[in-house]
Coordinates of C-alpha atoms in Angstrom, one line a residue:
M1 CA 20.3 30.7 183.5
F2 CA 22.3 33.5 182.2
L3 CA 22.1 37.1 183.7
L4 CA 23.3 39.7 181.3
A5 CA 24.3 43.2 182.0
L6 CA 26.6 45.9 180.9
A7 CA 29.3 47.3 183.0
I8 CA 32.2 49.9 182.8
P9 CA 35.6 48.3 182.1
G10 CA 37.7 47.9 185.1
A11 CA 34.7 47.8 187.5
G12 CA 34.4 45.1 190.0
P13 CA 31.9 42.2 189.8
G14 CA 28.4 43.3 190.0
S15 CA 29.0 47.0 189.6
G16 CA 27.8 49.1 186.8
E17 CA 24.8 47.2 185.9
V18 CA 22.2 48.9 183.6
A19 CA 19.9 46.2 182.3
A20 CA 19.0 42.6 182.2
R21 CA 18.2 40.9 178.8
S22 CA 15.3 42.6 177.2
E23 CA 13.0 41.1 174.6
A24 CA 13.0 44.3 172.5
A25 CA 15.4 44.4 169.8
P26 CA 17.8 47.5 170.1
A27 CA 18.2 47.8 166.3
V28 CA 16.7 46.9 162.9
E29 CA 18.4 43.8 161.3
A30 CA 19.7 44.9 157.9
Q31 CA 17.7 43.6 154.9
Q32 CA 19.7 41.4 152.5
V33 CA 19.0 41.6 148.9
K34 CA 20.3 39.3 146.1
R35 CA 20.0 41.4 143.0
A36 CA 19.7 45.2 142.0
S37 CA 16.0 44.9 141.1
A38 CA 15.1 44.0 144.7
I39 CA 16.1 47.4 146.0
D40 CA 13.0 49.3 146.8
P41 CA 12.4 53.1 145.9
G42 CA 13.9 55.4 148.4
F43 CA 16.6 52.9 149.3
G44 CA 20.2 52.2 148.2
G45 CA 22.4 49.2 148.2
V46 CA 25.4 48.5 150.4
I47 CA 28.0 45.8 150.1
I48 CA 29.6 45.0 153.4
S49 CA 31.6 42.1 155.0
I50 CA 31.6 41.2 158.8
R51 CA 34.4 39.0 160.1
S52 CA 36.0 38.0 163.4
E53 CA 39.2 36.5 164.5
L54 CA 37.5 35.3 167.8
Y55 CA 35.5 32.1 167.7
L56 CA 31.9 33.3 168.0
E57 CA 29.9 31.2 170.5
E58 CA 27.0 33.5 169.8
P59 CA 26.5 36.0 166.8
L60 CA 28.6 39.2 166.5
D61 CA 26.6 42.3 165.9
V62 CA 27.9 45.4 164.5
Y63 CA 25.7 48.5 164.9
F64 CA 25.5 51.6 162.7
L65 CA 23.4 54.8 163.6
R66 CA 21.8 56.7 160.8
E67 CA 22.8 60.3 160.8
G68 CA 20.0 62.5 162.6
G69 CA 18.7 59.5 164.6
K70 CA 19.2 58.4 168.2
I71 CA 20.6 55.3 169.6
A72 CA 17.7 54.9 171.9
N73 CA 15.4 54.6 169.0
P74 CA 15.6 51.2 167.4
S75 CA 14.4 52.3 164.1
D76 CA 17.4 54.5 163.6
V77 CA 20.0 51.8 164.2
V78 CA 20.8 49.0 161.7
R79 CA 22.5 45.7 162.7
F80 CA 24.8 43.6 160.7
D81 CA 25.8 40.2 162.1
R82 CA 28.1 37.3 161.6
K83 CA 27.6 33.7 162.8
Q84 CA 29.9 30.8 163.3
S85 CA 29.3 28.2 160.5
F86 CA 27.6 25.2 161.9
F87 CA 29.6 22.8 159.6
A88 CA 33.0 24.4 160.2
F89 CA 35.8 22.8 162.2
G90 CA 37.3 25.6 164.1
N91 CA 36.8 29.3 163.5
S92 CA 35.4 30.0 160.1
T93 CA 34.7 33.8 160.7
V94 CA 38.1 34.9 159.7
K95 CA 37.0 34.4 156.1
Y96 CA 35.2 37.2 154.2
Q97 CA 31.3 37.0 154.1
V98 CA 30.4 39.6 151.5
R99 CA 26.8 40.3 151.3
A100 CA 24.4 43.0 149.8
Y101 CA 21.7 44.8 151.7
Q102 CA 19.2 47.6 151.1
L103 CA 19.1 50.5 153.5
P104 CA 17.2 53.8 153.5
V105 CA 19.0 56.8 152.1
G106 CA 21.4 58.3 154.7
T107 CA 24.8 58.4 156.3
Y108 CA 25.6 55.6 158.7
R109 CA 28.1 55.7 161.6
M110 CA 29.5 52.8 163.5
V111 CA 28.4 53.0 167.0
A112 CA 29.2 49.7 168.7
H113 CA 29.8 45.9 168.5
G114 CA 28.7 43.3 170.8
I115 CA 28.1 39.6 171.3
D116 CA 25.0 38.5 173.2
C117 CA 24.4 41.9 174.7
P118 CA 21.1 43.0 176.0
K119 CA 21.4 46.5 174.5
I120 CA 23.8 48.5 172.3
P121 CA 26.9 49.1 174.3
A122 CA 27.6 52.8 175.0
Q123 CA 31.2 54.1 174.7
D124 CA 33.6 52.1 177.1
E125 CA 30.8 49.6 178.1
R126 CA 31.2 45.9 177.9
C127 CA 28.9 42.9 178.2
L128 CA 29.1 40.8 181.5
I129 CA 27.4 37.4 182.0
D130 CA 27.1 35.8 185.3
R131 CA 27.5 32.1 184.6
R132 CA 26.6 29.4 187.2
G133 CA 28.8 26.5 187.5
L134 CA 29.5 23.7 190.0
T135 CA 31.6 26.0 192.3
G136 CA 29.2 29.0 192.1
T137 CA 28.8 32.1 189.9
V138 CA 31.3 33.4 187.9
E139 CA 31.3 36.7 186.1
V140 CA 32.8 36.6 182.6
S141 CA 32.8 39.3 179.8
R142 CA 31.9 39.3 176.3
P143 CA 33.6 41.2 173.5
S144 CA 31.8 44.6 173.2
R145 CA 32.4 48.3 172.8
G146 CA 30.6 51.5 172.0
Y147 CA 32.3 54.1 169.7
D148 CA 32.4 57.9 170.0
A149 CA 31.5 60.3 167.1
I150 CA 34.9 59.6 165.5
A151 CA 34.2 56.4 163.9
P152 CA 33.8 54.8 160.3
T153 CA 30.8 56.0 158.2
F154 CA 29.2 55.1 154.8
E155 CA 26.6 57.0 152.8
V156 CA 23.7 55.3 151.0
R157 CA 22.2 57.1 148.1
E158 CA 18.9 56.1 146.3
G159 CA 19.4 53.7 143.4
T160 CA 23.3 53.4 143.9
L161 CA 25.6 50.6 145.4
T162 CA 27.8 51.7 148.2
N163 CA 30.9 49.5 149.0
A164 CA 31.3 50.0 152.7
G165 CA 34.2 47.5 153.0
D166 CA 35.1 44.9 155.6
F167 CA 34.5 45.3 159.4
A168 CA 36.5 42.8 161.4
L169 CA 36.5 42.1 165.2
T170 CA 40.0 41.7 166.5
A171 CA 41.3 40.1 169.7
R172 CA 42.0 43.8 170.8
N173 CA 38.2 44.0 171.1
T174 CA 38.2 46.6 168.3
V175 CA 36.2 46.5 165.0
E176 CA 38.9 47.5 162.3
W177 CA 38.2 48.3 158.7
S178 CA 39.9 47.0 155.6
A179 CA 38.9 47.0 151.9
I180 CA 37.2 44.0 150.5
P181 CA 39.5 42.2 148.0
P182 CA 38.4 42.4 144.3
M183 CA 37.9 38.7 144.0
E184 CA 35.6 38.5 147.1
L185 CA 33.8 41.7 146.0
S186 CA 33.0 40.4 142.5
K187 CA 31.1 37.3 143.9
V188 CA 28.3 39.8 145.0
G189 CA 29.1 42.8 143.1
R190 CA 28.4 41.3 139.6
R191 CA 24.7 41.1 140.5
F192 CA 24.6 44.9 141.0
R193 CA 26.9 46.0 138.1
D194 CA 24.1 48.1 136.6
L195 CA 23.9 50.3 139.6
P196 CA 26.0 53.5 139.8
S197 CA 28.7 53.4 142.6
G198 CA 28.0 55.3 145.7
P199 CA 30.4 57.3 147.7
E200 CA 33.6 55.8 149.4
P201 CA 33.4 55.1 153.1
V202 CA 35.1 57.6 155.4
I203 CA 37.5 55.7 157.7
P204 CA 39.0 57.9 160.5
E205 CA 42.7 57.4 161.5
G206 CA 43.1 54.5 163.9
F207 CA 40.3 52.3 162.4
A208 CA 42.3 50.8 159.5
L209 CA 42.9 47.0 160.1
K210 CA 46.5 46.9 161.7
F211 CA 47.3 43.0 161.2
G212 CA 45.8 40.2 159.3
L213 CA 43.2 38.1 161.0
F214 CA 44.3 35.0 163.0
P215 CA 41.8 32.3 164.1
R216 CA 41.6 32.5 167.9
S217 CA 39.5 30.7 170.5
F218 CA 36.9 32.4 172.6
E219 CA 38.2 33.4 176.0
D220 CA 36.4 34.9 179.0
D221 CA 37.8 37.5 181.3
R222 CA 39.5 35.3 184.0
G223 CA 42.9 36.9 183.6
R224 CA 41.9 38.8 180.4
R225 CA 39.4 41.8 179.8
Y226 CA 38.0 42.7 176.4

């Protein structure tokens, strides 16, 4: 049985606990759409890719808060995820996975990422799991981080298509942004070519992807902290 909690980085085992796993979802899952005609009135389309160079034992969630909303209100937060392919040998999540979604009109700011977390991590929080083994309970970490007000944003306008770009989890426990290559973008974008283009995303300094992604295994925090 797993016990999940959030703790401040650098804290000792068992300190900083704020919650056990809750059944209530902390965010709304983004609604995927396959074509422009599927976008509802009052909504706009967004194309986004989520990647990870860490092998994902559990899905990676990347959270965005709608401007004017509150993180404490799940309906104000949208969640995009990425899962490890069941049929892949090794880490398949370094590859682009470009998908289109419909979102209510508004500006969305990246506020956190997490793997198997009970809630949306606040700034400088990380997920901890007490894992029971043959020698007792061992506390291990999961990649997770909350971001402050200076983080990537994208705007969704009614009846338009916003290219939000690619958001990749790195081994530095940071989600970093890069443009989606044209070849990858065209696989999805051609089904929405009749829609006007939305605004470009706003990417603050320090969030641009620094290096290419390299497939890595999943490591716990014995000797290493995410």
